[in-house]
Coordinates of C-alpha atoms and ligand atoms in Angstrom, one line a residue:
Chain A
M153 CA -155.3 -119.5 10.1
S154 CA -154.3 -116.1 8.7
D155 CA -154.0 -115.6 4.9
P156 CA -150.0 -115.4 4.3
T157 CA -150.7 -113.0 1.3
K158 CA -152.5 -110.6 3.5
P159 CA -150.5 -107.7 5.1
N160 CA -151.7 -108.5 8.6
D161 CA -148.3 -108.2 10.1
P162 CA -148.3 -106.0 13.1
L163 CA -145.6 -103.9 11.9
L164 CA -147.2 -103.3 8.7
R165 CA -150.5 -102.5 10.2
E166 CA -148.7 -100.1 12.6
H167 CA -146.4 -98.4 10.2
G168 CA -147.6 -99.0 6.6
R169 CA -150.3 -96.4 6.8
K170 CA -147.8 -93.8 8.0
G171 CA -145.8 -94.5 4.9
I172 CA -143.0 -96.4 6.9
T173 CA -142.1 -99.5 4.7
R174 CA -141.3 -102.8 6.6
R175 CA -138.0 -102.8 4.9
G176 CA -137.3 -99.4 5.9
F177 CA -138.3 -99.9 9.5
L178 CA -136.1 -102.8 9.9
K179 CA -133.0 -101.0 8.4
G180 CA -133.8 -98.0 10.7
A181 CA -133.8 -100.4 13.5
G182 CA -130.2 -101.3 12.5
L183 CA -130.8 -104.9 11.7
T184 CA -128.3 -107.0 9.9
A185 CA -128.8 -108.3 6.5
A186 CA -129.4 -111.9 8.0
G187 CA -131.8 -110.5 10.6
T188 CA -133.8 -108.6 7.9
A189 CA -134.0 -111.7 5.7
L190 CA -135.2 -113.5 8.7
L191 CA -138.0 -111.2 9.8
E192 CA -139.1 -110.8 6.2
G193 CA -139.5 -114.5 5.9
V194 CA -141.7 -114.5 9.0
Q195 CA -144.5 -112.8 7.3
A196 CA -148.2 -112.2 8.3
F197 CA -147.8 -112.4 12.1
N198 CA -151.0 -112.5 13.9
S199 CA -150.9 -111.1 17.3
E200 CA -151.0 -114.5 18.8
A201 CA -148.0 -115.7 16.6
A202 CA -145.9 -112.8 17.4
T203 CA -146.3 -111.0 20.6
S204 CA -143.3 -108.7 21.0
T205 CA -141.8 -107.0 18.0
N206 CA -139.2 -104.7 19.1
S207 CA -136.3 -104.2 17.0
E208 CA -134.1 -107.0 18.5
V209 CA -136.6 -109.8 19.5
T210 CA -139.5 -111.4 17.8
E211 CA -141.3 -114.1 19.6
L212 CA -142.9 -116.8 17.6
G213 CA -145.4 -119.5 18.5
P214 CA -145.9 -121.8 20.3
G215 CA -148.7 -122.1 17.9
P216 CA -148.5 -122.4 14.0
V217 CA -146.7 -119.3 12.4
P218 CA -147.1 -118.4 8.7
V219 CA -143.8 -118.5 7.1
R220 CA -142.0 -118.3 3.7
L221 CA -139.6 -121.1 3.0
H222 CA -137.6 -121.0 -0.4
V223 CA -137.3 -124.5 -1.6
N224 CA -135.9 -125.8 -4.9
G225 CA -136.2 -122.3 -6.4
K226 CA -139.8 -121.7 -5.3
E227 CA -141.3 -119.8 -2.5
H228 CA -143.7 -121.8 -0.3
A229 CA -146.1 -120.4 2.1
V230 CA -146.6 -122.8 5.2
S231 CA -148.0 -122.4 8.6
I232 CA -145.8 -124.2 11.2
E233 CA -145.1 -124.3 14.8
P234 CA -141.5 -123.1 15.7
R235 CA -140.7 -126.8 17.0
T236 CA -141.2 -128.1 13.5
T237 CA -138.1 -129.3 12.0
L238 CA -137.0 -128.6 8.4
A239 CA -137.3 -132.3 7.7
E240 CA -141.0 -132.3 8.9
A241 CA -141.8 -129.2 7.1
L242 CA -140.7 -130.6 3.8
R243 CA -142.3 -134.0 4.3
I244 CA -145.4 -133.3 6.0
H245 CA -146.1 -129.6 5.2
L246 CA -144.8 -129.4 1.5
G247 CA -145.4 -133.1 0.8
M248 CA -141.7 -133.7 -0.4
T249 CA -141.0 -137.0 0.8
G250 CA -137.8 -137.6 -1.0
T251 CA -135.9 -136.4 2.1
K252 CA -136.0 -139.4 4.7
I253 CA -136.3 -139.3 8.4
I254 CA -134.3 -142.3 9.6
C255 CA -132.6 -141.6 12.9
D256 CA -134.1 -138.3 13.6
R257 CA -131.0 -137.4 15.8
G258 CA -128.2 -136.3 13.2
A259 CA -126.6 -139.8 13.4
C260 CA -127.3 -141.1 9.9
S261 CA -127.5 -138.2 7.4
G262 CA -130.6 -139.7 5.8
C263 CA -132.3 -136.4 5.9
T264 CA -129.4 -134.4 4.1
V265 CA -130.6 -131.2 2.3
W266 CA -128.8 -128.2 1.2
L267 CA -129.0 -124.8 2.8
D268 CA -127.5 -122.5 0.5
K269 CA -125.8 -125.3 -1.1
V270 CA -124.2 -126.6 2.3
P271 CA -125.2 -129.9 3.1
V272 CA -127.1 -130.2 6.6
N273 CA -129.2 -132.6 8.5
S274 CA -132.7 -131.3 8.1
C275 CA -134.0 -133.5 11.1
M276 CA -131.9 -131.4 13.4
M277 CA -132.7 -128.1 12.2
L278 CA -135.9 -126.1 12.9
A279 CA -137.7 -125.1 9.9
V280 CA -137.7 -121.5 10.8
D281 CA -133.9 -121.5 10.7
A282 CA -134.3 -122.1 6.9
I283 CA -136.2 -118.8 6.5
G284 CA -134.2 -116.4 4.3
H285 CA -132.0 -119.2 3.1
E286 CA -132.4 -121.5 -0.3
V287 CA -133.2 -124.9 0.5
T288 CA -132.4 -127.8 -2.0
T289 CA -133.8 -131.1 -1.7
I290 CA -133.5 -134.4 -3.9
E291 CA -136.7 -133.1 -5.6
G292 CA -134.9 -130.1 -6.7
L293 CA -131.7 -131.8 -8.2
S294 CA -133.2 -133.1 -11.3
T295 CA -134.5 -130.8 -14.0
E296 CA -138.0 -131.8 -15.3
S297 CA -136.7 -133.7 -18.3
E298 CA -133.5 -135.1 -16.9
P299 CA -132.0 -136.7 -13.8
H300 CA -128.9 -135.0 -12.4
P301 CA -125.7 -136.7 -13.7
L302 CA -125.1 -138.2 -10.3
Q303 CA -128.4 -139.7 -10.0
A304 CA -127.9 -141.2 -13.5
A305 CA -124.6 -142.5 -12.3
F306 CA -126.3 -144.0 -9.1
V307 CA -128.6 -146.0 -11.4
K308 CA -125.8 -147.1 -13.8
H309 CA -123.9 -148.3 -10.8
D310 CA -126.6 -149.8 -8.9
A311 CA -125.7 -147.8 -5.9
M312 CA -128.4 -148.8 -3.7
Q313 CA -130.1 -151.9 -2.3
C314 CA -133.0 -151.0 -0.1
G315 CA -132.7 -147.2 -1.2
F316 CA -133.6 -145.7 2.0
C317 CA -130.2 -143.8 2.5
T318 CA -129.8 -143.0 -1.1
P319 CA -131.5 -139.5 -1.2
G320 CA -129.1 -138.3 1.6
M321 CA -126.1 -140.1 0.0
V322 CA -127.0 -138.3 -3.4
M323 CA -127.2 -134.8 -1.7
S324 CA -124.2 -135.4 0.1
C325 CA -122.1 -136.4 -3.1
A326 CA -123.8 -133.9 -5.3
A327 CA -122.8 -131.1 -2.6
L328 CA -119.3 -132.5 -2.9
L329 CA -119.3 -132.1 -6.7
E330 CA -120.6 -128.7 -6.4
K331 CA -117.6 -127.7 -4.1
N332 CA -115.0 -129.9 -5.8
P333 CA -115.5 -131.2 -9.2
H334 CA -112.5 -133.4 -9.2
P335 CA -112.8 -135.5 -6.0
S336 CA -110.7 -138.4 -5.2
E337 CA -112.1 -141.5 -3.7
H338 CA -110.7 -140.2 -0.4
D339 CA -112.8 -136.8 -1.0
V340 CA -116.1 -138.8 -1.5
R341 CA -115.4 -141.1 1.5
H342 CA -115.2 -137.9 3.6
A343 CA -118.0 -136.2 2.1
I344 CA -120.3 -139.2 3.0
A345 CA -118.4 -139.9 6.4
G346 CA -121.8 -139.1 8.1
N347 CA -124.2 -141.0 5.8
L348 CA -125.1 -144.4 7.1
C349 CA -125.9 -147.1 4.7
R350 CA -127.2 -150.2 6.6
C351 CA -127.0 -152.2 3.2
G352 CA -123.4 -151.3 2.9
T353 CA -123.4 -149.9 -0.7
Y354 CA -120.7 -147.6 0.0
P355 CA -118.2 -148.9 -2.9
R356 CA -120.9 -148.4 -5.6
V357 CA -121.5 -144.9 -4.0
F358 CA -117.9 -144.0 -4.5
S359 CA -117.6 -145.4 -8.2
A360 CA -121.1 -143.7 -9.2
T361 CA -119.8 -140.3 -7.9
L362 CA -116.3 -140.5 -9.4
E363 CA -118.0 -141.5 -12.7
A364 CA -120.3 -138.6 -12.4
A365 CA -117.6 -136.1 -11.7
G366 CA -116.0 -137.3 -14.9
N367 CA -119.2 -137.1 -17.0
M368 CA -119.9 -133.6 -15.5
R369 CA -116.4 -132.5 -16.5
R370 CA -116.9 -133.6 -20.0
A371 CA -120.4 -132.1 -20.2
Chain B
M273 CA -140.6 -132.5 21.4
N274 CA -142.4 -130.1 23.4
S275 CA -144.0 -127.0 22.1
F276 CA -142.3 -123.7 22.7
V277 CA -142.2 -119.9 22.1
L278 CA -139.1 -119.3 20.1
A279 CA -137.5 -115.8 20.6
E280 CA -135.7 -114.7 17.4
C281 CA -132.8 -112.5 18.4
T282 CA -130.4 -110.5 16.1
T283 CA -128.4 -108.6 18.7
V284 CA -126.6 -109.9 21.9
E285 CA -128.5 -107.3 24.1
G286 CA -131.8 -108.6 22.8
A287 CA -130.9 -112.3 23.6
L288 CA -129.6 -111.4 27.1
S289 CA -132.7 -109.5 27.7
Q290 CA -134.6 -112.8 27.0
L291 CA -132.4 -115.1 29.4
K292 CA -134.9 -115.4 32.2
D293 CA -137.6 -117.9 33.5
G294 CA -135.9 -121.1 32.2
A295 CA -135.4 -119.8 28.7
A296 CA -132.9 -122.1 26.8
V297 CA -130.3 -120.7 24.4
K298 CA -130.4 -122.3 21.0
A299 CA -127.3 -121.9 18.8
G300 CA -126.9 -124.6 16.1
G301 CA -129.5 -126.6 18.1
I302 CA -128.0 -129.9 17.6
D303 CA -127.4 -131.0 21.2
L304 CA -130.5 -129.0 22.6
L305 CA -133.1 -130.6 19.8
E306 CA -131.6 -134.1 20.8
R307 CA -132.3 -133.7 24.4
M308 CA -135.7 -132.1 23.7
K309 CA -136.6 -135.1 21.3
N310 CA -135.5 -137.4 23.9
G311 CA -137.7 -135.8 26.3
T312 CA -135.0 -135.1 29.0
Y313 CA -135.4 -131.3 28.6
Q314 CA -138.7 -129.4 28.0
P315 CA -137.9 -125.6 27.9
S316 CA -141.2 -123.6 27.1
K317 CA -139.1 -120.8 25.5
L318 CA -136.2 -120.9 23.3
V319 CA -133.7 -118.0 22.6
N320 CA -132.6 -118.5 19.2
I321 CA -129.2 -116.8 18.9
R322 CA -128.2 -118.3 15.5
N323 CA -128.8 -115.0 13.7
I324 CA -126.7 -112.8 15.6
S325 CA -124.1 -111.9 13.1
A326 CA -121.8 -110.2 15.6
L327 CA -121.2 -113.7 17.4
R328 CA -119.9 -115.3 14.1
G329 CA -116.4 -115.1 12.7
I330 CA -112.6 -115.7 13.5
Q331 CA -110.3 -112.5 14.3
K332 CA -106.7 -112.4 14.6
T333 CA -105.7 -110.0 17.4
Q334 CA -102.4 -108.8 18.8
D335 CA -102.7 -111.6 21.5
G336 CA -103.9 -114.4 19.4
L337 CA -107.2 -115.4 18.2
T338 CA -110.9 -114.4 19.0
I339 CA -113.4 -117.0 17.8
G340 CA -117.1 -115.8 18.0
A341 CA -119.4 -118.5 19.9
L342 CA -121.6 -118.9 16.7
T343 CA -118.6 -119.8 14.5
T344 CA -119.2 -123.3 13.2
L345 CA -117.0 -126.2 13.6
S346 CA -116.5 -126.3 9.8
E347 CA -115.5 -122.8 9.6
I348 CA -113.0 -123.3 12.3
S349 CA -111.5 -126.6 10.8
E350 CA -111.1 -124.9 7.4
H351 CA -109.6 -121.7 8.5
P352 CA -106.1 -121.4 7.0
E353 CA -104.6 -119.6 10.0
I354 CA -106.0 -122.2 12.4
Q355 CA -104.9 -125.2 10.2
T356 CA -101.2 -123.9 10.4
Q357 CA -100.9 -122.2 13.8
Y358 CA -103.5 -124.1 15.9
Q359 CA -103.5 -127.4 14.4
I360 CA -104.9 -129.0 17.3
L361 CA -108.0 -127.0 17.2
S362 CA -108.5 -127.6 13.3
D363 CA -107.9 -131.4 14.2
A364 CA -110.5 -131.3 16.8
C365 CA -113.2 -129.3 15.1
G366 CA -112.7 -131.2 11.6
H367 CA -113.2 -134.8 13.4
A368 CA -116.1 -133.9 15.7
A369 CA -119.3 -135.5 14.8
T370 CA -120.0 -135.7 11.1
P371 CA -119.3 -133.2 8.1
H372 CA -123.1 -132.0 7.9
L373 CA -123.2 -131.5 11.7
R374 CA -120.2 -129.6 11.6
N375 CA -121.7 -127.2 9.1
V376 CA -124.3 -126.2 11.7
A377 CA -122.6 -127.0 15.2
T378 CA -121.3 -123.9 16.8
L379 CA -118.2 -123.5 19.0
G380 CA -120.1 -122.3 22.0
G381 CA -122.6 -125.1 21.6
N382 CA -119.9 -127.6 21.3
L383 CA -118.4 -126.6 24.6
L384 CA -121.6 -126.1 26.3
Q385 CA -123.1 -129.6 25.3
P386 CA -123.7 -131.6 28.6
V387 CA -121.7 -135.0 29.4
Q388 CA -122.3 -138.1 27.2
C389 CA -123.9 -141.0 29.0
W390 CA -126.7 -143.0 27.7
Y391 CA -128.4 -143.0 31.0
Y392 CA -128.5 -139.3 31.5
R393 CA -129.5 -138.8 27.8
S394 CA -132.6 -141.0 28.2
A395 CA -136.0 -139.9 29.8
E396 CA -136.3 -143.3 31.4
F397 CA -133.4 -142.9 34.0
E398 CA -133.6 -140.2 36.7
C399 CA -130.0 -140.1 37.7
I400 CA -127.6 -137.9 39.9
R401 CA -127.1 -135.6 36.9
K402 CA -130.7 -134.9 36.9
G403 CA -130.9 -134.0 40.8
K404 CA -131.6 -137.5 41.8
N405 CA -129.3 -139.6 44.0
F406 CA -128.2 -142.7 41.9
C407 CA -125.9 -143.3 39.0
F408 CA -126.9 -146.2 36.8
A409 CA -123.7 -146.4 35.1
F410 CA -121.5 -147.9 37.9
G411 CA -123.4 -151.2 38.1
G412 CA -124.9 -150.9 34.5
L413 CA -123.5 -150.6 31.0
N414 CA -120.5 -148.6 31.1
Q415 CA -118.2 -149.4 28.4
Y416 CA -118.0 -145.9 27.0
H417 CA -117.7 -144.2 30.5
A418 CA -114.9 -142.8 32.4
I419 CA -111.6 -144.4 33.8
M420 CA -110.5 -141.7 36.0
D421 CA -111.5 -138.7 38.3
Y422 CA -115.1 -139.5 38.0
G423 CA -116.3 -139.3 41.6
T424 CA -120.0 -139.6 41.7
C425 CA -120.7 -140.1 38.0
P426 CA -118.6 -141.4 35.3
A427 CA -120.3 -139.8 32.3
V428 CA -117.6 -138.4 29.9
A429 CA -116.5 -135.1 28.7
P430 CA -118.1 -134.9 25.2
S431 CA -116.5 -131.9 23.6
S432 CA -113.9 -132.4 21.1
S433 CA -113.1 -128.8 21.0
A434 CA -112.5 -128.4 24.6
V435 CA -109.8 -130.8 24.5
A436 CA -108.1 -128.7 22.1
L437 CA -108.8 -125.4 23.9
L438 CA -107.5 -126.8 27.1
G439 CA -104.4 -127.6 25.4
L440 CA -104.1 -124.0 24.0
D441 CA -104.9 -122.3 27.4
A442 CA -108.0 -120.7 26.0
R443 CA -110.4 -118.2 28.0
I444 CA -114.1 -118.0 27.5
E445 CA -115.9 -114.9 27.4
L446 CA -119.4 -114.8 29.1
S447 CA -121.7 -111.9 29.0
S448 CA -124.8 -111.2 30.9
A449 CA -127.1 -108.1 31.1
K450 CA -126.6 -107.4 34.6
R451 CA -123.1 -108.1 35.3
G452 CA -121.5 -107.3 31.9
K453 CA -118.6 -109.5 30.6
R454 CA -116.3 -111.9 32.5
M455 CA -113.5 -114.0 31.3
V456 CA -113.0 -117.7 32.5
S457 CA -110.0 -120.0 31.8
I458 CA -111.0 -123.1 30.2
K459 CA -109.4 -125.1 32.9
D460 CA -111.9 -123.3 35.3
F461 CA -114.9 -123.5 33.0
Y462 CA -116.1 -127.2 33.8
V463 CA -117.6 -128.3 36.8
E464 CA -116.6 -131.8 38.5
P465 CA -119.6 -134.1 39.2
D466 CA -118.8 -134.1 42.9
A467 CA -118.8 -130.3 43.0
N468 CA -122.2 -130.1 41.5
P469 CA -123.6 -133.0 39.4
T470 CA -126.4 -130.9 37.8
K471 CA -124.2 -128.0 36.9
F472 CA -121.8 -128.9 34.1
T473 CA -120.0 -125.5 33.5
V474 CA -119.8 -122.3 35.4
I475 CA -122.0 -120.4 32.9
E476 CA -125.1 -118.9 34.7
P477 CA -128.7 -119.0 33.2
D478 CA -128.6 -115.3 32.4
E479 CA -125.2 -115.6 30.6
L480 CA -124.4 -116.1 27.0
L481 CA -121.0 -117.6 25.9
T482 CA -119.8 -114.9 23.4
A483 CA -116.2 -115.6 22.5
V484 CA -113.3 -117.7 23.0
M485 CA -109.9 -116.2 23.1
I486 CA -106.7 -118.1 22.4
P487 CA -103.3 -116.9 23.0
K488 CA -100.7 -116.7 20.4
P489 CA -98.5 -120.1 20.4
A490 CA -95.2 -119.6 21.7
P491 CA -92.4 -120.0 19.0
G492 CA -91.6 -123.5 17.9
T493 CA -95.1 -124.8 19.0
R494 CA -96.6 -127.8 17.3
S495 CA -99.8 -129.4 18.1
A496 CA -102.3 -132.2 17.1
Y497 CA -105.5 -134.0 18.0
Q498 CA -106.6 -137.4 17.2
K499 CA -109.7 -139.0 18.1
Y500 CA -110.5 -143.0 18.3
G501 CA -114.0 -144.1 18.1
E502 CA -115.9 -147.4 17.7
K503 CA -117.0 -146.1 14.2
E504 CA -114.8 -144.3 11.7
S505 CA -117.4 -141.3 11.9
F506 CA -120.5 -140.0 13.6
D507 CA -119.8 -141.0 17.0
W508 CA -118.2 -139.3 20.1
A509 CA -114.7 -140.5 21.1
I510 CA -114.0 -143.4 23.1
A511 CA -110.4 -142.1 23.5
D512 CA -109.0 -138.8 22.5
A513 CA -105.8 -136.9 22.9
G514 CA -104.6 -133.4 22.3
V515 CA -101.1 -132.6 22.3
V516 CA -99.2 -129.1 22.3
L517 CA -95.4 -129.3 22.1
E518 CA -93.1 -126.2 22.4
M519 CA -90.1 -127.3 20.6
D520 CA -86.4 -126.2 20.4
G521 CA -85.3 -128.1 17.3
N522 CA -86.3 -131.8 18.2
T523 CA -86.2 -131.0 22.1
C524 CA -89.4 -130.5 23.8
R525 CA -89.3 -127.3 26.0
R526 CA -92.7 -127.7 27.3
A527 CA -95.6 -130.3 26.4
V528 CA -99.3 -130.1 27.3
I529 CA -101.3 -133.3 27.1
T530 CA -105.1 -133.3 27.2
M531 CA -107.6 -136.1 27.2
G532 CA -111.6 -136.0 26.8
A533 CA -113.2 -139.2 27.0
A534 CA -111.4 -140.4 30.0
S535 CA -113.2 -138.4 32.6
P536 CA -116.2 -136.3 33.3
V537 CA -114.3 -133.1 32.8
V538 CA -111.5 -132.5 30.2
R539 CA -108.1 -133.0 31.9
R540 CA -104.3 -132.5 31.4
S541 CA -102.0 -135.2 32.4
Q542 CA -99.2 -133.7 34.2
E543 CA -97.4 -137.0 34.5
A544 CA -97.2 -137.4 30.9
E545 CA -96.1 -133.8 30.3
A546 CA -93.3 -134.2 32.8
L547 CA -92.0 -137.0 30.9
L548 CA -91.6 -135.0 27.7
A549 CA -90.3 -131.7 29.1
G550 CA -86.7 -131.1 28.2
K551 CA -86.5 -134.5 26.2
R552 CA -86.3 -135.2 22.6
I553 CA -89.4 -136.3 21.1
T554 CA -88.8 -140.1 20.1
E555 CA -91.1 -143.2 19.8
E556 CA -89.7 -144.2 23.1
T557 CA -90.4 -141.0 25.1
A558 CA -93.9 -140.7 23.3
R559 CA -94.8 -144.3 24.4
A560 CA -93.6 -143.5 27.9
A561 CA -95.7 -140.3 28.0
G562 CA -98.8 -142.3 27.0
K563 CA -98.3 -144.9 29.6
A564 CA -97.7 -142.2 32.3
A565 CA -101.1 -140.6 31.5
M566 CA -102.7 -143.6 32.7
T567 CA -101.5 -143.2 36.4
N568 CA -104.5 -143.2 38.7
V569 CA -106.9 -145.0 36.4
Q570 CA -109.9 -146.9 37.9
P571 CA -111.7 -148.6 35.0
L572 CA -115.2 -149.6 35.5
S573 CA -116.7 -153.2 34.8
M574 CA -116.6 -152.9 31.1
N575 CA -114.2 -150.2 30.1
A576 CA -110.6 -151.6 30.9
Y577 CA -109.9 -151.4 27.2
K578 CA -109.7 -147.7 27.4
V579 CA -106.7 -148.1 29.7
D580 CA -104.9 -149.6 26.7
L581 CA -106.4 -147.3 24.1
F582 CA -105.5 -143.9 25.6
P583 CA -101.8 -144.6 25.9
V584 CA -101.8 -145.4 22.0
A585 CA -103.9 -142.5 21.2
I586 CA -101.5 -140.0 23.2
Y587 CA -98.4 -141.5 21.8
R588 CA -99.3 -141.5 18.2
T589 CA -100.7 -138.2 18.6
I590 CA -97.3 -136.8 20.3
L591 CA -95.6 -138.1 17.0
L592 CA -98.2 -136.6 14.8
A593 CA -97.6 -133.1 16.6
A594 CA -94.0 -133.6 16.2
G595 CA -94.1 -134.3 12.7
Q596 CA -92.7 -137.8 13.0
A597 CA -96.0 -139.6 12.0
S598 CA -98.8 -138.9 9.8
R599 CA -102.3 -139.0 11.0
D600 CA -103.3 -142.3 12.2
P601 CA -105.5 -144.1 9.6
S602 CA -107.3 -146.0 12.4
A603 CA -108.2 -142.7 14.1
A604 CA -111.7 -141.6 13.5
G605 CA -112.2 -139.3 10.5
Ligands
FAD993 C1 -124.1 -138.2 15.8 C2 -123.5 -137.2 16.6 C3 -122.2 -137.4 16.8 C4 -121.4 -136.4 17.6 N1 -120.0 -136.5 17.7 C5 -119.3 -135.4 18.4 C6 -117.8 -135.5 18.7 O1 -117.3 -136.4 18.2 N2 -117.3 -134.5 19.2 C7 -118.0 -133.5 19.7 O2 -117.5 -132.6 20.2 N3 -119.2 -133.4 19.5 C8 -120.0 -134.4 19.0 N4 -121.3 -134.3 18.8 C9 -122.0 -133.2 19.5 C10 -122.2 -132.0 18.5 O3 -120.9 -131.6 18.1 C11 -122.9 -130.9 19.5 O4 -124.1 -131.3 19.6 C12 -122.9 -129.5 18.9 O5 -121.5 -129.1 18.5 C13 -123.7 -128.5 19.7 O6 -123.4 -127.4 19.1 P1 -124.8 -126.4 18.7 O7 -124.3 -125.3 18.3 O8 -125.6 -127.3 18.0 O9 -125.5 -126.3 20.2 P2 -126.8 -126.2 20.6 O10 -127.5 -127.4 20.7 O11 -127.5 -125.1 20.2 O12 -126.7 -125.8 22.1 C14 -126.0 -126.7 23.1 C15 -126.1 -126.3 24.7 O13 -125.4 -125.1 24.8 C16 -126.3 -124.0 25.1 N5 -125.7 -122.7 24.3 C17 -125.2 -122.8 22.9 N6 -124.7 -121.9 22.7 C18 -124.8 -121.2 23.7 C19 -124.2 -119.7 24.0 N7 -123.5 -119.0 23.0 N8 -124.3 -119.1 25.2 C20 -124.9 -119.9 26.1 N9 -125.4 -121.0 25.8 C21 -125.4 -121.6 24.7 C22 -127.7 -124.3 24.7 O14 -128.7 -123.9 25.4 C23 -127.6 -125.9 24.9 O15 -127.7 -126.2 26.4 C24 -122.0 -135.3 18.0 C25 -123.4 -135.0 17.9 C26 -123.9 -136.0 17.0 C27 -125.5 -135.9 16.8
FES994 S1 -132.5 -138.7 10.0 FE1 -131.5 -136.9 10.2 S2 -129.4 -137.5 10.4 FE2 -130.8 -139.4 10.4
FES995 S1 -129.0 -148.9 0.3 FE1 -130.1 -149.7 2.2 S2 -129.4 -148.3 3.6 FE2 -128.3 -147.6 2.0

């Protein structure tokens, strides 16, 4: 596996020497901001990982590709195949097992993480699609010393039974509070409309979220 | 999931150049990854169009609206102009799947998802939709299948947005490297199973769906969509109805009634529409229209309940569109 800190990207190898920077090259090629972020996240190509690098198309894989993922405020270098889902990258490659894989089909939202603060199902997203975006997982919600007010409210309201759906529930409800600090119960119901709780703890999830909204307002 | 080469594209031209030798387009990836995880589809190359910013966004034009293929269902359902002028579309996009899926699912991908049928979606069953000559649904479990116009395969039309766009008479823009652009009316976009069971839409393998154009609604237009499911959320419709009413006061000049989960291809009910044209919208006319929509039904062994459910979905959605009822709390949210 190539060292992701070494500039062995073919673009850099070809053009770096001639004083053409990677960023400049991409700009010159007329790439959009999103496209530039994307290509810069895919770093350190080796010739096997990236076979065609014209201005418009970059081929990755099928083998492992070194990429950088921004997760919970930190940059992580990982080597993943294009078929790796974001959920698998988090759990297997980064050891962040707070995000659960339950149905693996988009039908339970147990794997909910935020992509730039927007809640998404990480089991139905390729990890490479998270390049250039900020991923937030349940591990990133609390600070080192304190749980997120919503996590505290979940504990206080005993808003879990087996707990398997809980990380997804918390991420969905916390995303709601980011967007709408004064939700009604209807808003909470709507925000977790895709979160399946086999144990049926929904009423506690509603009450915990409504109380956390109140606490966060006072704080 | 099989391993594959991923071609990351940032321009339409770049993506079109990659559409050959069985390469599969990936937009939001929700339908595609599901079929790949199930093992029913194993493309060796994916063309990732998700980062083509030119394909994203909603534009107001002189003739109506143009929506880029990569615009997400959430973006469409939350758009103020769509919420007020094209309510049927914001309703449909806002009630498809789940909130988190809608944040990723694109309009193009939603229109292009193949039919829903648990036999078709399972790798264990080689059926007529996969080029074989047998349909398991007729003699098997068929409670979610079609009740009309199904011919050789009763798998149902899955796309909520298509039910709305058929009501709005939308046109779909398809682009290819060799032949340039062509426009296809949504009513000609889907392929009936009897015409070709393995081809779900008219799109060719070298084409991208690039945009959807929606004409400006006629004055006095009101519209709505409601979806009924077995669960309140996260499931496809078992019955759904789209209603567009062109009103003069309380009299309906012209009505369009559409249905998704009744047949393999989204359809209009001319019978229901005829009953509303020139009439006042009342509880009575709305109920009669709902009933009329069930002319020519042929339910299967396990889905006769849909023949009762569709008329209710249609009549309540007519009243919702006419502003005479609020959103049905028993409809899926
Ligand atoms: C639990 C669950 C519940 C659901 N409920 C509903 C529901 O109620 N109503 C509903 O409508 N849907 C429902 N869905 C389906 C979901 O909405 C679709 O899977 C999604 O909209 C597909 O969009 P996408 O962008 O992810 O498409 P993708 O998976 O990326 O693509 C879908 C197909 O279209 C092709 N494609 C995509 N974009 C283009 C393009 N621009 N040009 C050419 N080809 C293209 C792909 O090759 C693929 O074959 C549900 C899904 C799940 C998992
Ligand atoms: S595990 Fe991702 S939605 Fe169920
Ligand atoms: S607490 Fe058990 S699934 Fe929700």
